[in-house]
PDB file of C-alpha atoms in Angstrom:
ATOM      1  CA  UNK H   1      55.775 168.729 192.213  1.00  0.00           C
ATOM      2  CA  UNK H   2      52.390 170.248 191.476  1.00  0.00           C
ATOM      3  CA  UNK H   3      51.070 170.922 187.645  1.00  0.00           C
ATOM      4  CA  UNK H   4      49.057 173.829 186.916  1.00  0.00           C
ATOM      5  CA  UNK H   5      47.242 174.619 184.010  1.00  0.00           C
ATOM      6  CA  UNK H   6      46.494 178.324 182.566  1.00  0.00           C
ATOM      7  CA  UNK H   7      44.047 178.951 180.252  1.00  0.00           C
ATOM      8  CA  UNK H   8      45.179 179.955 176.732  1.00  0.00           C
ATOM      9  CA  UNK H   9      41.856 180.773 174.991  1.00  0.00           C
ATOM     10  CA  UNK H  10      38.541 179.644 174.432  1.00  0.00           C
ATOM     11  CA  UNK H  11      36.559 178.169 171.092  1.00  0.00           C
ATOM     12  CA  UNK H  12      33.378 177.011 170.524  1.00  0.00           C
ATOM     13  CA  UNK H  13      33.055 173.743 169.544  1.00  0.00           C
ATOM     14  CA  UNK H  14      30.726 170.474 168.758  1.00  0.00           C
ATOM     15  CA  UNK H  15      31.606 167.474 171.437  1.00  0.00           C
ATOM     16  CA  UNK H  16      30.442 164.140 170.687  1.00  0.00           C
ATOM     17  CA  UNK H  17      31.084 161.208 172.245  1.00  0.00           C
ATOM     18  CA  UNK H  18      33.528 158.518 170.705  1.00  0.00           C
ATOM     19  CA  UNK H  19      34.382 154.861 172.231  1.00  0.00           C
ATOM     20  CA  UNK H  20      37.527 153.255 170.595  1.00  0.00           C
ATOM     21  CA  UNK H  21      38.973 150.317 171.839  1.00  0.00           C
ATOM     22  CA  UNK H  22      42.297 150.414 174.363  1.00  0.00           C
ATOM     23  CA  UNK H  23      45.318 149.024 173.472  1.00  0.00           C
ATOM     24  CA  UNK H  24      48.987 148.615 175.038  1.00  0.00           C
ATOM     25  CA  UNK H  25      51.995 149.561 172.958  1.00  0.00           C
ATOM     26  CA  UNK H  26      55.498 148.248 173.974  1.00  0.00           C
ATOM     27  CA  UNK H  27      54.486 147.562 177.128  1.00  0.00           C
ATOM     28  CA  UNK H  28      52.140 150.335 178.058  1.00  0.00           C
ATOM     29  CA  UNK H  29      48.682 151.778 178.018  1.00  0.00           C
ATOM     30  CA  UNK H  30      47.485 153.603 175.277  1.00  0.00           C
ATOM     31  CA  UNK H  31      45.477 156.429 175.308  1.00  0.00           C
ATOM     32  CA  UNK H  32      41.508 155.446 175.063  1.00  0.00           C
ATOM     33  CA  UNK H  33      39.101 157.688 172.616  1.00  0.00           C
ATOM     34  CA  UNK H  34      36.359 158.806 174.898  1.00  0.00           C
ATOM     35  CA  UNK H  35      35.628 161.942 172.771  1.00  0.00           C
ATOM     36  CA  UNK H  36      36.214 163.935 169.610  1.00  0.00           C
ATOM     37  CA  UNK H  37      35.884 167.819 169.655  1.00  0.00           C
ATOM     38  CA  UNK H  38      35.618 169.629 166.331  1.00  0.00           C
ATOM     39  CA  UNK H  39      36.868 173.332 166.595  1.00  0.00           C
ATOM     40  CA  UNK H  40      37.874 176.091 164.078  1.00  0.00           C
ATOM     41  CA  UNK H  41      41.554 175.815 162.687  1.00  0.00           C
ATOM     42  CA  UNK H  42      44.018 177.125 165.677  1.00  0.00           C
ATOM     43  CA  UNK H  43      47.774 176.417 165.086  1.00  0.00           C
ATOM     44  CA  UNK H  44      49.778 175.413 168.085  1.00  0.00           C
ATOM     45  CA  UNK H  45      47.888 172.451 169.741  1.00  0.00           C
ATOM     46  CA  UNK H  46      49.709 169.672 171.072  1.00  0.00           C
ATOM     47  CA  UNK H  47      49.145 166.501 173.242  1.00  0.00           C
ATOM     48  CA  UNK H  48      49.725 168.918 176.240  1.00  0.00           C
ATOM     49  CA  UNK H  49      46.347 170.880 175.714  1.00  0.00           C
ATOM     50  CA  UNK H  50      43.221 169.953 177.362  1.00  0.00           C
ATOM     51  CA  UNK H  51      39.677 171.059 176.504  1.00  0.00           C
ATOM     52  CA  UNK H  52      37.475 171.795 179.535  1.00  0.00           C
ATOM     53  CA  UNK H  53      33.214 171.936 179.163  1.00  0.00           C
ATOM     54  CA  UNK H  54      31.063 172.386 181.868  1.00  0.00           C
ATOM     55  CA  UNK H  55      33.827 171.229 184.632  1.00  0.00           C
ATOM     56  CA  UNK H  56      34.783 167.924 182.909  1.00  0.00           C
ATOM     57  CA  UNK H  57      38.185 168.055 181.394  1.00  0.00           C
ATOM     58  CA  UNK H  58      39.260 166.079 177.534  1.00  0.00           C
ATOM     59  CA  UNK H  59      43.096 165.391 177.275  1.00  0.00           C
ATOM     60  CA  UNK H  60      44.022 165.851 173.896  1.00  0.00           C
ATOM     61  CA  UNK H  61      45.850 162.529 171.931  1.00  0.00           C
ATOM     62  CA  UNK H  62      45.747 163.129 168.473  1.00  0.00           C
ATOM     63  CA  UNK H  63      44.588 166.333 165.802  1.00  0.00           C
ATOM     64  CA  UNK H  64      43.591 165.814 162.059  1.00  0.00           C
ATOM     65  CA  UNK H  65      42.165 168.486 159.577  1.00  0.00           C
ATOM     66  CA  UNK H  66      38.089 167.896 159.418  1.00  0.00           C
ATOM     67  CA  UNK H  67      37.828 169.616 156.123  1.00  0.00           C
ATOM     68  CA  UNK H  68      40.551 169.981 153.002  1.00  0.00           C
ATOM     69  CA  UNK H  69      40.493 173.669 153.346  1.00  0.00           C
ATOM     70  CA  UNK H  70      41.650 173.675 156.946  1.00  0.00           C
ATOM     71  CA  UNK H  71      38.671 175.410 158.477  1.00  0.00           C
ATOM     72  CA  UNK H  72      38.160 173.179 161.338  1.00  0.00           C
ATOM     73  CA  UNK H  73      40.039 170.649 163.699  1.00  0.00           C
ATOM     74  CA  UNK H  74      38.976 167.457 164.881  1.00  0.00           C
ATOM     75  CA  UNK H  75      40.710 166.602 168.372  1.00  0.00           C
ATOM     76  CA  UNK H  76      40.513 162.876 169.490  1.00  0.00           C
ATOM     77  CA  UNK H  77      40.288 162.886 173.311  1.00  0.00           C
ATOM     78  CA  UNK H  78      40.101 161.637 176.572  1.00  0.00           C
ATOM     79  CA  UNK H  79      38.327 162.514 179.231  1.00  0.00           C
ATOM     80  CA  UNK H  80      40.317 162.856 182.133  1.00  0.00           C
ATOM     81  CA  UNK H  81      39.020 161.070 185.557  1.00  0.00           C
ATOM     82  CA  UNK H  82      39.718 162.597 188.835  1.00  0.00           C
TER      83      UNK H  82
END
């Protein structure tokens, strides 16, 4: 089994870095907050998107609107090791 990834797009965006504590949830390991991205509203993200910038690659865990008029997207990441 080997997973590939195709690109679907690309966005310009503001990446800052974010530290937020980890946690285990019924037994396993929840993701850890490494980053948060903020990018212009784009319908049809889910937890199986990643962001990549300059080679490293930011799973995406969670999504929430970053303005009340739904102009932007904060995505709450992780950056992916290995």
């Amino acid at each position: 089994y080997t997973r590939t990834w195709a690109p679907i797009g690309s966005a310009f965006g503001r990446l800052l870095p974010r530290r937020r504590k980890e946690t285990v949830d019924d037994g396993r390991q929840v993701g850890v907050v490494t980053h948060q991205i903020t990018i212009r509203w784009r319908e049809g993200l889910s937890g199986s998107v990643r962001f990549v910038s300059n080679g490293v690659t930011y799973r995406l865990l969670a999504l929430e609107a970053a303005d009340p008029l739904e102009r932007f997207l904060d995505c709450w990441c992780e950056e992916e090791q290995g």
